[in-house]
Coordinates of C-alpha atoms and ligand atoms in Angstrom, one line a residue:
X23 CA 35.9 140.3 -28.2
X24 CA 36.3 138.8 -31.3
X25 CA 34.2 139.1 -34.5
X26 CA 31.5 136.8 -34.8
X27 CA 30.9 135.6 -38.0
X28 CA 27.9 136.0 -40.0
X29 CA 28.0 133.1 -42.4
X30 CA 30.1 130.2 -42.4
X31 CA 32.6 129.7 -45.2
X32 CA 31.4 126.5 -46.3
X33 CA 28.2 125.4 -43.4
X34 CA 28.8 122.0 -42.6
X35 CA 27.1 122.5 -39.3
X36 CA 24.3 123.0 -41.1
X37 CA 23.9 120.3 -43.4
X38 CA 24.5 117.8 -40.4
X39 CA 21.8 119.3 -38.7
X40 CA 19.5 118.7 -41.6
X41 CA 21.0 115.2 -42.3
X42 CA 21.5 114.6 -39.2
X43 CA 18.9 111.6 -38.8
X44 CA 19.8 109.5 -41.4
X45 CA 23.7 110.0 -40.6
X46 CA 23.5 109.0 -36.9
X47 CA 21.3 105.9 -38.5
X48 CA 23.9 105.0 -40.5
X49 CA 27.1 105.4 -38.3
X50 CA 25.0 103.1 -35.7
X51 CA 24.6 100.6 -38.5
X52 CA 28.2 100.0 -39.1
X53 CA 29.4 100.6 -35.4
X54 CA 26.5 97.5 -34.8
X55 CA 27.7 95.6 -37.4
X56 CA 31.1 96.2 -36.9
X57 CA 32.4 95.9 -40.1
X58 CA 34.8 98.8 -40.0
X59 CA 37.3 98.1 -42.9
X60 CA 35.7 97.7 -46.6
X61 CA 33.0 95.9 -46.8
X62 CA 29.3 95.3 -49.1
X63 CA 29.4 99.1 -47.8
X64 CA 32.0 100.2 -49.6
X65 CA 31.3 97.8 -52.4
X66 CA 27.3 99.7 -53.2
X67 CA 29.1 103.3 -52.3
X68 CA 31.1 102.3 -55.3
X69 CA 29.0 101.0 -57.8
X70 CA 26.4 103.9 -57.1
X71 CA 29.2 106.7 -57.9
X72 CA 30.4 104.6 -61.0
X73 CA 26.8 104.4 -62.7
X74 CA 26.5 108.5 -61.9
X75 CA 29.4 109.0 -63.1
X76 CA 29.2 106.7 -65.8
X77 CA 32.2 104.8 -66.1
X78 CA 32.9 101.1 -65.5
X79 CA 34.8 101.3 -62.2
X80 CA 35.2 103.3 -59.2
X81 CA 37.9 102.1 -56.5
X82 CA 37.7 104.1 -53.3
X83 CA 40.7 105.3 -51.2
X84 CA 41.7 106.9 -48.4
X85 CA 42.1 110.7 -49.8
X86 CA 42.4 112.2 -53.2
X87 CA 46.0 112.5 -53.0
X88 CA 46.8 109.0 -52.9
X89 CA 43.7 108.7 -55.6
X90 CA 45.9 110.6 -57.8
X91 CA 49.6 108.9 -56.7
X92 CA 48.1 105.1 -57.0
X93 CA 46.9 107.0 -60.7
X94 CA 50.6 107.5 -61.4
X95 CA 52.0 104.0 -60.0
X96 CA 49.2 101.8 -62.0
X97 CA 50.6 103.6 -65.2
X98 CA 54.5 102.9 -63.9
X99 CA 54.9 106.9 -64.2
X100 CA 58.6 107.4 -62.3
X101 CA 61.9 108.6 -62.4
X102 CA 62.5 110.9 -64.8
X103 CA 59.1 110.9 -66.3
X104 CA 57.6 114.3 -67.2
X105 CA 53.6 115.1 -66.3
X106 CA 52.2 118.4 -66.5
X107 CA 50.2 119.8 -64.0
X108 CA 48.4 123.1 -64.2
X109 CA 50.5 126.1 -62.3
X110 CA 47.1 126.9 -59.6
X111 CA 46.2 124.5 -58.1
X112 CA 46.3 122.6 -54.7
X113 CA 49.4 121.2 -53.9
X114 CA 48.6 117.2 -54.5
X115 CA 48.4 117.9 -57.8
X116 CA 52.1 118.7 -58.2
X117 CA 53.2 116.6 -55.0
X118 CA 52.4 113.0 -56.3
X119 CA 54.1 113.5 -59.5
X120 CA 57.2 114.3 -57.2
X121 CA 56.0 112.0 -55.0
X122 CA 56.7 108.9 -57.4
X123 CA 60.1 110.5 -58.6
X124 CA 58.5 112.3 -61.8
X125 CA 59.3 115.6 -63.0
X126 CA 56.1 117.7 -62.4
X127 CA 56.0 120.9 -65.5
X128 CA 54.1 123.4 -64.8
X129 CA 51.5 124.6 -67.0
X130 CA 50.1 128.3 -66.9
X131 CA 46.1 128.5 -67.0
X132 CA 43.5 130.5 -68.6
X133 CA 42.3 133.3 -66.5
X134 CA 38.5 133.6 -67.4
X135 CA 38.1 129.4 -66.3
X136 CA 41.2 129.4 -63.6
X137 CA 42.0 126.0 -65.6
X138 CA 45.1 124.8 -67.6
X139 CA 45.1 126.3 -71.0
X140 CA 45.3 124.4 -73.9
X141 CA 47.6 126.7 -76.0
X142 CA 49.8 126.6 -73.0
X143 CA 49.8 122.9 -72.8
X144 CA 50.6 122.2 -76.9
X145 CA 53.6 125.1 -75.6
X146 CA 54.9 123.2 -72.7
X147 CA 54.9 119.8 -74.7
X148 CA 57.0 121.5 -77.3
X149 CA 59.5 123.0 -74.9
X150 CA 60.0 119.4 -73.3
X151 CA 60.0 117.6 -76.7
X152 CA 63.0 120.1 -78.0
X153 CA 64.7 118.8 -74.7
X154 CA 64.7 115.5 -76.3
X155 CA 62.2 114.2 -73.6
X156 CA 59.2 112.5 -73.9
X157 CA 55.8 113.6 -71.7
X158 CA 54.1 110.8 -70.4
X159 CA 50.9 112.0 -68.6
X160 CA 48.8 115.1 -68.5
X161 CA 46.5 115.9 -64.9
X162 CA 44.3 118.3 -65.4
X163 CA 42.1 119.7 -62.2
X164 CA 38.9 120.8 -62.4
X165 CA 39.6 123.8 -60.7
X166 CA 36.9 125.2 -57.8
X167 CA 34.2 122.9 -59.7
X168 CA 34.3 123.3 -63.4
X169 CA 35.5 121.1 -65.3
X170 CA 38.7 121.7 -67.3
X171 CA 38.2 121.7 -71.5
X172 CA 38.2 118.5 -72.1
X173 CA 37.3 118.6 -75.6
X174 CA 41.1 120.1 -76.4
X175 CA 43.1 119.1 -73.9
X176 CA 42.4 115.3 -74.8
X177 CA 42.6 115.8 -78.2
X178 CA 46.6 117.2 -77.4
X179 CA 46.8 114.2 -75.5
X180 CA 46.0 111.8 -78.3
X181 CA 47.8 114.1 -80.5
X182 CA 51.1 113.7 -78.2
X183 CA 50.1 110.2 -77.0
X184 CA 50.0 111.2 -73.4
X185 CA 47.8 109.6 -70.7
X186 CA 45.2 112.0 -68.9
X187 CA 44.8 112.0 -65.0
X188 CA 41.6 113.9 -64.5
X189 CA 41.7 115.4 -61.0
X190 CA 38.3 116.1 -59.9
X191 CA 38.8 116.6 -56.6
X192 CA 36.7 120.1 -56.9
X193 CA 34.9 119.0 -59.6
X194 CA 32.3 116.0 -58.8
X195 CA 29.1 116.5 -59.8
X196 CA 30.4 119.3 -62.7
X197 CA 29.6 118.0 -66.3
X198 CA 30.1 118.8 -70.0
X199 CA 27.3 118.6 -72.1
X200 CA 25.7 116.1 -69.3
X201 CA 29.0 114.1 -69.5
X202 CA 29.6 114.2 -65.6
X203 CA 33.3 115.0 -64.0
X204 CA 35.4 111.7 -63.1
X205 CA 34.5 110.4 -66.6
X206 CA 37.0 112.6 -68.9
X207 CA 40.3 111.7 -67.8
X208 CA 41.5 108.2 -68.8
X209 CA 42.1 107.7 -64.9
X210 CA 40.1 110.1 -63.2
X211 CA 40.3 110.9 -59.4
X212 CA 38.2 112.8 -56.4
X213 CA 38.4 113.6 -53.1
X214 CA 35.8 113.3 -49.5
X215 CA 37.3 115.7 -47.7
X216 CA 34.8 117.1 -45.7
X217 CA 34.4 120.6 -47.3
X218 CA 34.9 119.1 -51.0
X219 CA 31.6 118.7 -53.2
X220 CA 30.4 115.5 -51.4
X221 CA 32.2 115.3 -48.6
X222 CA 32.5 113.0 -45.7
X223 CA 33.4 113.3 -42.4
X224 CA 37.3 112.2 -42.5
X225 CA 39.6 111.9 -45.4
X226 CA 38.5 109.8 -48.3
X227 CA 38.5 109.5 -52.2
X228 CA 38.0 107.3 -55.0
X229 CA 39.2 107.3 -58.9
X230 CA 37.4 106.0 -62.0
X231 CA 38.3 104.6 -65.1
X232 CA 36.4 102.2 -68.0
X233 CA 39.5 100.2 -68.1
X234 CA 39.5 96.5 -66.3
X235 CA 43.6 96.4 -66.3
X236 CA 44.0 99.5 -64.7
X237 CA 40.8 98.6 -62.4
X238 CA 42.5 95.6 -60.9
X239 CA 46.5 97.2 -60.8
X240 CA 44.3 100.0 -58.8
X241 CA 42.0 97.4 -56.4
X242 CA 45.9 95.8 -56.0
X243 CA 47.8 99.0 -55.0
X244 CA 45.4 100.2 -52.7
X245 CA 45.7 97.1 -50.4
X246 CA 49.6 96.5 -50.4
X247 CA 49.9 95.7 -54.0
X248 CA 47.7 92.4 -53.0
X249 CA 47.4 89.4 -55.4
X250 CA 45.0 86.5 -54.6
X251 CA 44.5 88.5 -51.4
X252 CA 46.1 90.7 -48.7
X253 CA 48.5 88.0 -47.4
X254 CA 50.0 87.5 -50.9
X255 CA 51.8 90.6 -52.3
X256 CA 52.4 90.6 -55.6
X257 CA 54.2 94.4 -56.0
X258 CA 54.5 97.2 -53.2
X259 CA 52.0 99.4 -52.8
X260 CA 50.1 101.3 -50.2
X261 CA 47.5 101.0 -47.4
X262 CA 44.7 103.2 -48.9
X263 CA 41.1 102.4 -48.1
X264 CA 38.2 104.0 -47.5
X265 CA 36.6 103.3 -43.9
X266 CA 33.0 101.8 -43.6
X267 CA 31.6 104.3 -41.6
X268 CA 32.7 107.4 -44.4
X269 CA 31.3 105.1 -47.1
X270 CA 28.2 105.3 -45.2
X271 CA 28.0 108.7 -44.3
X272 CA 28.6 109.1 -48.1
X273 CA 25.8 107.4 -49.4
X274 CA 23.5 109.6 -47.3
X275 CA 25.0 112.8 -48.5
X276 CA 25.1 111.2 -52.3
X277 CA 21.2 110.9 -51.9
X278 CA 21.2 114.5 -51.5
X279 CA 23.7 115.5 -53.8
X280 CA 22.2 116.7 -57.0
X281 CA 19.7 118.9 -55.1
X282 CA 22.8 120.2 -53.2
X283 CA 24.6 121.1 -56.4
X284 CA 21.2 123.0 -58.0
X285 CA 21.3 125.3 -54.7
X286 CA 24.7 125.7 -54.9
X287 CA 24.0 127.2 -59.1
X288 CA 21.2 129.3 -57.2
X289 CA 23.9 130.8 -55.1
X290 CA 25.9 131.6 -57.6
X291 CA 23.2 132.8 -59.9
X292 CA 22.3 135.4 -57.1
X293 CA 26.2 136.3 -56.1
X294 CA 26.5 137.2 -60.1
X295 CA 22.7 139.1 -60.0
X296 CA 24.2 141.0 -57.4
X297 CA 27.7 141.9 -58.0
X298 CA 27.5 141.8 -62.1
X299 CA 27.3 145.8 -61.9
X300 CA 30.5 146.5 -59.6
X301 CA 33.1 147.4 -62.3
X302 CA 36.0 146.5 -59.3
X303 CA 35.4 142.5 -59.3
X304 CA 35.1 140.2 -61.7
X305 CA 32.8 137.5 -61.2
X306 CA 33.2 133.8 -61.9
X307 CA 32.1 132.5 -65.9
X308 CA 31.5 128.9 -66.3
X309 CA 31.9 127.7 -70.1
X310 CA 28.4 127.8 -72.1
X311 CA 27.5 123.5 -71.8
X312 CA 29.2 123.1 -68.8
X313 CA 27.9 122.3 -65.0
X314 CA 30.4 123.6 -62.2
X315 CA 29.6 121.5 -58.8
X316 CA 30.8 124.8 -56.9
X317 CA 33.3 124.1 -54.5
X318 CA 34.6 127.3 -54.2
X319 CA 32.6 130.8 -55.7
X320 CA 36.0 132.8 -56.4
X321 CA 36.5 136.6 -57.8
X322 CA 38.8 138.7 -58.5
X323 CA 40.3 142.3 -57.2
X324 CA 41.6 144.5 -59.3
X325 CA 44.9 144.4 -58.0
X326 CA 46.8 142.4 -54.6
X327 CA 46.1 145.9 -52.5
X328 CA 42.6 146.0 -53.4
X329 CA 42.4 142.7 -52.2
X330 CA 43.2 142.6 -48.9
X331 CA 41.4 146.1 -48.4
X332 CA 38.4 143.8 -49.7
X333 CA 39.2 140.9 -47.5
X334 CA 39.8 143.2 -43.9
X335 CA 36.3 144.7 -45.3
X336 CA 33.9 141.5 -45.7
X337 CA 36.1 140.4 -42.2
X338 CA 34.9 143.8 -40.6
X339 CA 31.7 142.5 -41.4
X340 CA 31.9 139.2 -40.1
X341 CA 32.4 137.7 -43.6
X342 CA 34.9 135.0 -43.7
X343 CA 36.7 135.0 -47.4
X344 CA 40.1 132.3 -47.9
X345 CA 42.2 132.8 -51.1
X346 CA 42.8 129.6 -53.2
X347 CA 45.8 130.3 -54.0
X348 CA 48.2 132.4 -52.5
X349 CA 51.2 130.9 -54.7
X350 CA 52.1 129.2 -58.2
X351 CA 53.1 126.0 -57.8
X352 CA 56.0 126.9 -59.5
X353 CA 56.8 129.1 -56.8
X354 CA 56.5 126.6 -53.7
X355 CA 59.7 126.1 -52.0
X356 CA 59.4 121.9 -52.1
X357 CA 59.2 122.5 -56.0
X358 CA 62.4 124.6 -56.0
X359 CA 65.1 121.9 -57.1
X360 CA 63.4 122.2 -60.9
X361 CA 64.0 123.8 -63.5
X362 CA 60.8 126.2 -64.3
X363 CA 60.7 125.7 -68.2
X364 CA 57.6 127.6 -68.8
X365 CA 55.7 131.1 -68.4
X366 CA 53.2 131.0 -66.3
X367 CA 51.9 135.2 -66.0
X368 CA 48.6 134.3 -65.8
X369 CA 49.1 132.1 -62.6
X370 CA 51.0 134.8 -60.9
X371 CA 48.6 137.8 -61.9
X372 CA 45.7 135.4 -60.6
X373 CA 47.3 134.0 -57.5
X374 CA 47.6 138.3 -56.3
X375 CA 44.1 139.2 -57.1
X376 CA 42.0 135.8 -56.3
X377 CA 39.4 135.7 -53.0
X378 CA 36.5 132.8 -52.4
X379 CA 33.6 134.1 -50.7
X380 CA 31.4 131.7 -48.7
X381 CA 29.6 129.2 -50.8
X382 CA 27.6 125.7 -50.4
X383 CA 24.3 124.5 -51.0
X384 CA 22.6 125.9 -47.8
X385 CA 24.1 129.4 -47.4
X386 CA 20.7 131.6 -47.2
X387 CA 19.6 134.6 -50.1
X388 CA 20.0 137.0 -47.6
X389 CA 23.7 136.4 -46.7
X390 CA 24.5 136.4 -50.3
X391 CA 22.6 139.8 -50.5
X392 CA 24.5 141.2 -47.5
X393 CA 28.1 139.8 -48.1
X394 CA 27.2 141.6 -52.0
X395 CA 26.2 144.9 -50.4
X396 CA 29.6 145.0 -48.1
X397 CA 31.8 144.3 -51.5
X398 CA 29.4 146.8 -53.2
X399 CA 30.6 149.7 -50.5
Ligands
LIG403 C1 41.6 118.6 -52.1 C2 42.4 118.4 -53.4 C3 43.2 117.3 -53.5 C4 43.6 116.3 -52.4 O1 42.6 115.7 -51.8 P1 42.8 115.1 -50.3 O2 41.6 114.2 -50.1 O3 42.8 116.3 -49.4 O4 44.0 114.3 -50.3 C5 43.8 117.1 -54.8 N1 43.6 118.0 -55.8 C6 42.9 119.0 -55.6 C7 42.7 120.0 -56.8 C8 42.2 119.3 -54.4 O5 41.5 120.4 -54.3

């Protein structure tokens, strides 16, 4: 017999059964109109997430990793160009630099947010500059749902004329000082993957930006570098688009998004009530002014042994925990031809110690109070 889990990790089961009229509604709408591919569908979807988002475009994709590569090819990033990328992260963020023959530099974070740190940037950019190279692009990720700090890392950007790629993939829905997430970077890309913030039921993603060139180089490259339409191809790009039916099964779960993100705070708020006193985790601080959308609720061990003595525990218990992540970037064998040019301790220390424990907008008060009292001993 195996062990049957208490809680889900993320409970999508359980948001499709409260959803579950108006998505069935929906997917019948599009399987009776038959409209599969793009679409007015697609076309609302998109203006609704630029207006919450508050930016002048939105361009949906197919996933957030070719949000962030067809990023990199409307800016002409390529051989030999340099963009860093925070050392923790998920593995697109790294992989589409690569992936368009850049030169991804890895950037150590800051351990309270889990995001890129600023001093460690303005380092990085000095070690490349004495190189004789110049950066082009910084992505930043807003790491398990808060948004990265914005305020500095795009005034080193203007400083070092770089471009910003926000990677929001974790982080719709997070905001600054009511500035939402999607709106910082000067390209800014997420992700629908199912157990993202607002996820659909396939792969999907989008990107954002307030400027019109970019926004048609974008609408272009997603649809085989199209010109006056799909038959004429004015550069090479990619087949990226989002289907009909995940545009609508999106704009149900948008309707329901902001309350989603309030219980998600209330989960939190009660994970911190209840663990702030155990002197053997640390607990998850979002930045005074900032909104985090959640998408994962990760703390750490003491130590890499105390960790997986905490993880066998909670799975004893019929707790499921995942750790986001296992290894630095810098560390990933399909990263190994370069040259690692910077420190990146924090990464490693964090990458030994870091567990998520289930989180989302419908896990109940009592499972947060019983997966607390099995990490409280
Ligand atoms: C999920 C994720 C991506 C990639 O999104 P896909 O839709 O799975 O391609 C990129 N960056 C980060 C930080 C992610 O978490």
């Amino acid at each position: 017999m195996g062990i049957v889990d208490i809680v889900q990790f993320r409970d999508l089961k359980k948001q499709y059964a409260i959803l579950k009229g108006e998505i069935d509604k929906s997917i019948r709408d599009v399987c009776t109109d038959a409209c599969f591919i793009s679409g007015q569908l697609v076309n609302d979807l998109e203006e609704q997430l630029a207006k919450y988002v508050g930016v002048k475009h939105c361009i949906s994709c197919a996933n957030g990793t070719d949000a962030l590569q067809l990023a990199l090819m409307t800016w002409n990033i390529s051989s030999g160009d340099v963009v860093f990328v925070p050392d923790f992260t998920f593995f697109s963020s790294g992989e589409v630099v690569a992936a368009v023959g850049a030169i991804p530099v890895f950037v150590d974070i800051d351990p309270k947010t889990f995001n890129m740190s600023p001093e460690a940037l303005e380092e990085a950019i000095s070690v490349i500059q004495k190189e004789g190279i110049t950066p082009r692009a910084v992505i930043a990720v807003d790491l398990f749902g808060q948004p990265a700090e914005y305020d500095r890392i795009k005034e080193i950007c203007q400083t070092h004329e770089l471009l910003l790629l926000e990677d929001g993939a974790q982080g719709f829905g997070g905001m600054i000082d009511g500035k939402k997430a999607c709106s910082f970077g000067d390209i800014s890309t997420t992700s629908f993957f199912p157990a993202k913030p607002l996820g659909c039921y396939g792969d999907g993603g989008a990107i954002f930006t307030d400027n019109d060139e970019w926004a048609d180089l974008l609408r272009s490259y997603r649809i085989h570098g199209k010109g006056s339409d799909k038959y004429d191809n004015v550069r090479v790009g990619m087949n990226s688009r989002l289907d009909t039916i995940q545009a609508a099964i999106l704009q149900v779960k948008f309707r329901h998004f902001e309350e989603e993100i309030k219980a998600c705070q209330k989960a939190a708020d009660l994970y911190e009530r209840f663990l702030c006193d155990n002197n053997d985790i640390v607990t998850p601080k979002i930045i005074s002014g900032y909104r985090s959308s959640w998408a994962q609720y990760t703390v750490l061990a003491e130590n890499g042994s105390k960790r997986e003595q905490l993880m066998q525990r909670l799975r004893d218990g019929g707790v499921p925990t995942m750790i986001y992540y296992r290894k630095p970037m810098h560390m990933q064998k399909a990263f190994a031809p370069l040259k690692v040019i910077t420190e990146c301790h924090n990464t490693e220390l964090i990458c030994e110690r870091c567990l998520s424990l289930p989180m989302g907008p419908y896990i109940e008060d009592d499972d947060i109070k019983s997966i607390c009292d099995t990490i409280n001993g």
